[in-house]
Tab-separated table of C-alpha atoms in Angstrom:
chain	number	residue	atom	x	y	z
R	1	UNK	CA	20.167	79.480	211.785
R	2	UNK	CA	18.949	78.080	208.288
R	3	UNK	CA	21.097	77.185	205.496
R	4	UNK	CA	20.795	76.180	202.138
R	5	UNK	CA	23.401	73.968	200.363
R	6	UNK	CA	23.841	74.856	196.889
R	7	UNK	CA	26.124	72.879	194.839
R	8	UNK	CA	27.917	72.272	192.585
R	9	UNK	CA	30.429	75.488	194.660
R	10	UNK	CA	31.745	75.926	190.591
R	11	UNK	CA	31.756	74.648	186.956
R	12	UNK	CA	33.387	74.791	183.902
R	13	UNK	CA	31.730	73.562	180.599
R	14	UNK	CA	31.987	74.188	177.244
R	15	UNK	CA	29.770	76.457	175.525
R	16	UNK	CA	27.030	75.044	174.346
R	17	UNK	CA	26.537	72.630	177.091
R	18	UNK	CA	23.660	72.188	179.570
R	19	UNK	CA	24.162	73.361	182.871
R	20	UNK	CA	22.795	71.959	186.148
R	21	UNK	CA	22.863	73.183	190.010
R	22	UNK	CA	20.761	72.836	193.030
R	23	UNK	CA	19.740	73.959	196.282
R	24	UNK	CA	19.287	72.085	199.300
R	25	UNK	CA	17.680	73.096	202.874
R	26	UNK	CA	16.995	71.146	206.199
R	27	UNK	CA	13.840	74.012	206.050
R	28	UNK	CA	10.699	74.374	204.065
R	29	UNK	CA	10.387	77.656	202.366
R	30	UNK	CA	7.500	79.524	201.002
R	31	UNK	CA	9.445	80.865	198.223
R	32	UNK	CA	12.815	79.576	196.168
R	33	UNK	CA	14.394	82.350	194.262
R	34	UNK	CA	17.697	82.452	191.324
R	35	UNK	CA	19.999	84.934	190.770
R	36	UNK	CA	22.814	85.883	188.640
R	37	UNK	CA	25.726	87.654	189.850
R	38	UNK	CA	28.112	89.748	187.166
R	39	UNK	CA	31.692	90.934	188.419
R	40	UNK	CA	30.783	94.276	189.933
R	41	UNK	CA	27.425	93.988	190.365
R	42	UNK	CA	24.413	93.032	192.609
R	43	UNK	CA	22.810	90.061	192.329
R	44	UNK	CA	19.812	89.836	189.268
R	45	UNK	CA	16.657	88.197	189.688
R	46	UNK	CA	16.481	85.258	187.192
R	47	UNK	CA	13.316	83.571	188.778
R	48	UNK	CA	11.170	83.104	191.220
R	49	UNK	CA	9.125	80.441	192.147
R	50	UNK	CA	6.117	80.109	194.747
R	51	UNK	CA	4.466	76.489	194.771
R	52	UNK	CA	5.525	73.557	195.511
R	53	UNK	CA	5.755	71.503	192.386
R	54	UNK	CA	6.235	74.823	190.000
R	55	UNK	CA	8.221	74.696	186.995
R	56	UNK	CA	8.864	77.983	185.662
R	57	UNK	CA	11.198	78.721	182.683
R	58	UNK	CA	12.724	81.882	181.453
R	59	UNK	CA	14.322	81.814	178.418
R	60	UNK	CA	17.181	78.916	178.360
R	61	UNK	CA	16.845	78.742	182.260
R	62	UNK	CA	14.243	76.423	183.682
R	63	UNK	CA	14.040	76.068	187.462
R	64	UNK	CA	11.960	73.752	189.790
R	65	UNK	CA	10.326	74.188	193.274
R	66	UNK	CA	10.784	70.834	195.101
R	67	UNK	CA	7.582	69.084	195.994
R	68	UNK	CA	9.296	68.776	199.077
R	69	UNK	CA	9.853	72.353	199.813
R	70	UNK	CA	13.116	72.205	201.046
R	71	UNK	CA	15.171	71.795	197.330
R	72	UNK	CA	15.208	73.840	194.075
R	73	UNK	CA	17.040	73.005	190.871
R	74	UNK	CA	18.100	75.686	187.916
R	75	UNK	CA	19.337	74.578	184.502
R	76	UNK	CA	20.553	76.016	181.696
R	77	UNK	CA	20.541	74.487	177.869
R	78	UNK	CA	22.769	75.345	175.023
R	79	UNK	CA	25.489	77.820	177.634
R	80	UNK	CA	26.831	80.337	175.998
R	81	UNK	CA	29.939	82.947	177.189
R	82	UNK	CA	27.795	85.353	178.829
R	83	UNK	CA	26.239	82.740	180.714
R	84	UNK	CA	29.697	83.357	182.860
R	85	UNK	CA	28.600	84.870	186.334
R	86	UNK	CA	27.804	83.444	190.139
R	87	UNK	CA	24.212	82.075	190.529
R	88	UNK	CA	22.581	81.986	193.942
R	89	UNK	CA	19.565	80.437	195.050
R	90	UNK	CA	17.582	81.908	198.044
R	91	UNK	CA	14.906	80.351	200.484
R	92	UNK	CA	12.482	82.370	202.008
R	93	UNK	CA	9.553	81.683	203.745
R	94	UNK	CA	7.588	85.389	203.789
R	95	UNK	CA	8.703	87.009	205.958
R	96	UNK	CA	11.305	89.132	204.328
R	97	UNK	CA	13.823	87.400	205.559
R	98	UNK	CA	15.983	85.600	203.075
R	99	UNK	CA	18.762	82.644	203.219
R	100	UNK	CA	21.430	82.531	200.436
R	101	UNK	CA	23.010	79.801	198.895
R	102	UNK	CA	27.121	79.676	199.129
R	103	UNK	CA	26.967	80.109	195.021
R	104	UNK	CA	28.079	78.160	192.293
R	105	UNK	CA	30.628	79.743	189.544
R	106	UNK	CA	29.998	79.303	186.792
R	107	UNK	CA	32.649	79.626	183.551
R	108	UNK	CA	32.276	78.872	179.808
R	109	UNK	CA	34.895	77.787	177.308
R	110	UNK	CA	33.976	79.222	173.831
N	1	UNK	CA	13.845	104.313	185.843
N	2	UNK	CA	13.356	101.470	188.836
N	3	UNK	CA	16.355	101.793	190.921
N	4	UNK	CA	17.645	101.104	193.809
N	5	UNK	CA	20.993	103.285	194.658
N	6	UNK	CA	23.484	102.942	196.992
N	7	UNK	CA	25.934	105.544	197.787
N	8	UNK	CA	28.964	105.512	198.422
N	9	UNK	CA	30.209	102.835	196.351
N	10	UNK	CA	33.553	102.316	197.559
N	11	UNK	CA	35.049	103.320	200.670
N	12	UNK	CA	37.819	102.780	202.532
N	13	UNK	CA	37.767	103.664	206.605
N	14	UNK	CA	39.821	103.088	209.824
N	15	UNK	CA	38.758	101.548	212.591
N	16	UNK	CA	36.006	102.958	214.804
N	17	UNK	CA	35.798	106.059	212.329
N	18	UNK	CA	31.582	105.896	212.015
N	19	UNK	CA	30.319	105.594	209.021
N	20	UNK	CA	26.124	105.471	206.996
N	21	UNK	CA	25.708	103.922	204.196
N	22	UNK	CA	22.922	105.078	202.064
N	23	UNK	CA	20.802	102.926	200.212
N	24	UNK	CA	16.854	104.965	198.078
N	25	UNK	CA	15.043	102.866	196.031
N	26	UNK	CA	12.186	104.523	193.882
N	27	UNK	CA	9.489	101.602	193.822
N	28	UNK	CA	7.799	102.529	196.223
N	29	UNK	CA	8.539	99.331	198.171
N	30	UNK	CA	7.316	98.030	201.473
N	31	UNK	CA	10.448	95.692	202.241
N	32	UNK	CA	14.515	96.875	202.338
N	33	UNK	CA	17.215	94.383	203.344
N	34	UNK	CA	21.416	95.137	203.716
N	35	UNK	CA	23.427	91.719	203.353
N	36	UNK	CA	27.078	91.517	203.045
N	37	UNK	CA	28.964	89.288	200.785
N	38	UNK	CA	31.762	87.999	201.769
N	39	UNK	CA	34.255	85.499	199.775
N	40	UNK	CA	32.538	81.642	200.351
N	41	UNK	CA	29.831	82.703	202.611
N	42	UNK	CA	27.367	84.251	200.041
N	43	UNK	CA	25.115	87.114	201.088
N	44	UNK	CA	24.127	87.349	204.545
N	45	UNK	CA	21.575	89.297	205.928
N	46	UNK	CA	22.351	92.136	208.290
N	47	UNK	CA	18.798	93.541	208.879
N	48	UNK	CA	15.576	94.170	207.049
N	49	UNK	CA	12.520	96.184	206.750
N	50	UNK	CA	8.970	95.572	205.897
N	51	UNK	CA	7.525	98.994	206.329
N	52	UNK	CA	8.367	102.546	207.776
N	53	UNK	CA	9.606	102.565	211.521
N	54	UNK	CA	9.705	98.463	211.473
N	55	UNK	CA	13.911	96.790	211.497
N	56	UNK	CA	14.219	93.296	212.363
N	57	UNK	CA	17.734	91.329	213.071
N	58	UNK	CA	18.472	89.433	209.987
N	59	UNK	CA	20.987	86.968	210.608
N	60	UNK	CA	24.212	88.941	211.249
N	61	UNK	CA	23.243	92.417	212.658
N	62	UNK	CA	25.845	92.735	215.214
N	63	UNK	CA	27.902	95.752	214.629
N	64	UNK	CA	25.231	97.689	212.410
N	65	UNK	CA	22.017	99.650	213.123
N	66	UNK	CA	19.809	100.911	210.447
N	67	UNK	CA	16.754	103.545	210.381
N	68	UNK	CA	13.783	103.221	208.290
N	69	UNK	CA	12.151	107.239	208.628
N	70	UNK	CA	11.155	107.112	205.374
N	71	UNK	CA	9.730	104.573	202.918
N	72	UNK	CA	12.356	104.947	199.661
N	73	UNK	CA	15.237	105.506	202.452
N	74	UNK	CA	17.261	102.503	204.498
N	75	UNK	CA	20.699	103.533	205.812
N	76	UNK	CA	23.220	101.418	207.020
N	77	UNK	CA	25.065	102.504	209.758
N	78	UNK	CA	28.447	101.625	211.368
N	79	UNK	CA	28.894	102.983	214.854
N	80	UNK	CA	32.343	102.037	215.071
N	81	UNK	CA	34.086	100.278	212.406
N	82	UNK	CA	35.867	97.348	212.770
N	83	UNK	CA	38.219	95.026	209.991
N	84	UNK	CA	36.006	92.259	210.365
N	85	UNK	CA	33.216	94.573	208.982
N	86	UNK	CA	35.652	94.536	205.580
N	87	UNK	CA	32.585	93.471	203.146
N	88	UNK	CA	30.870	93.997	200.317
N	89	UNK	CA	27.742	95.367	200.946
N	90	UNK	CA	24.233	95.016	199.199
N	91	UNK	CA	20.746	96.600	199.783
N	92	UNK	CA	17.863	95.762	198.585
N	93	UNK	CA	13.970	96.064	198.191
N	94	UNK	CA	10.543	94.563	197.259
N	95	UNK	CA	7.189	95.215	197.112
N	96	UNK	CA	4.898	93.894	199.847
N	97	UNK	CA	2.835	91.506	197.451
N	98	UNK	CA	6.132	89.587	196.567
N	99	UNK	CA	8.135	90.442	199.727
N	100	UNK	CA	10.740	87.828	198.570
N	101	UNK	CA	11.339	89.085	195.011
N	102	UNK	CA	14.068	91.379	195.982
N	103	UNK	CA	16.078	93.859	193.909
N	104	UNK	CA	19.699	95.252	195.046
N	105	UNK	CA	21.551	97.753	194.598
N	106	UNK	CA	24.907	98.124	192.799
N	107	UNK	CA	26.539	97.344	196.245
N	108	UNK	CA	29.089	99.241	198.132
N	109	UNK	CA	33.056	97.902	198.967
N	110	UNK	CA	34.174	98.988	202.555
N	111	UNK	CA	37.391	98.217	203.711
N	112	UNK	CA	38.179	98.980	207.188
N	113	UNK	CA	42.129	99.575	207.851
């Protein structure tokens, strides 16, 4: 079936840093979603993005739909400790069927 | 408050004891999904919805069967338990317009002894 390869699988930085991950796929999707995991929790939807091209920002987190289609990119500026969590990405192409990334960990040193 | 619940939330089982898990959401949402999330595999996903008395196979529905009667309601059912079943479980939901903007549940822990 589909996959997506997210990397990097898990990072520690210092807080304050920027962060940086991706999502790969050998599929084109309609739609390329983040979210944030917290211990305990389900997964919250940071954004979504629906065009080719899109750059959409939410706060300190900017993400990127690949002009490609099959690649996404999230960052983060200026982490800070509740930044800590697992962020997925997820490929979809509308038909409510979605593909997860593996997840990259992410911890911050205060 | 826009919710979607999941009940129980921890649960531990023996083998081929059968089991639902319940998942409501009060959106008012066409599409509901189950995944399980398992340790360097991400979520998964077991089967979805996209309206009342439509399932589809999602990518790892062996094992499970779910019911969609009603639109709020999407139970996840185990007909016979096994350890590899051992998961955490999520459901989740979205409206039709943005069938891929999907909101889970607080997820459920099954362990199957």
């Amino acid at each position: 079936g589909q996959q997506l390869n997210q990397s990097p699988q898990s990072m520690f930085i210092q807080e304050g840093e920027d962060v940086s991950m991706n999502c790969t796929s050998s599929s084109i999707f309609n739609t390329w979603l983040w979210y944030k995991q917290d211990p305990g929790e389900g997964p919250v939807l940071l954004i979504a993005l629906y065009k080719a091209g899109e750059l959409t920002s939410n706060g300190r987190l900017t993400a990127q739909f690949g002009i490609t289609r099959k690649d996404s990119f999230l960052n983060i500026s200026a982490s800070i400790p509740s930044d800590v969590g697992i962020y997925f990405c997820a490929g979809s192409s509308n038909t409510g069927k979605l593909i997860f990334g593996q997840g990259t960990t992410l911890q911050v040193k205060p | 408050e826009a919710q979607v619940t999941q009940n129980p939330r921890y649960l531990i089982t023996v083998t081929g004891k059968k089991l639902t898990v319940t998942c409501s959401q009060n959106m008012n949402h066409e599409y509901m999904s189950w995944y399980r999330q398992d340790p360097g595999l991400g979520l998964r996903q077991i089967y979805y919805s996209m309206n009342v008395e439509v399932t589809d196979k999602g990518d790892v529905p062996e094992g499970y069967k779910v019911s969609r009667k009603e639109k709020r309601n999407f139970p996840l059912i185990l007909e016979s338990p096994s350890p590899n079943q051992t998961s955490l479980y999520f459901c989740a939901s979205s409206s039709r317009t943005r069938g891929d903007t999907q909101y889970f549940g607080p997820g459920t822990r099954l362990t199957v002894l």
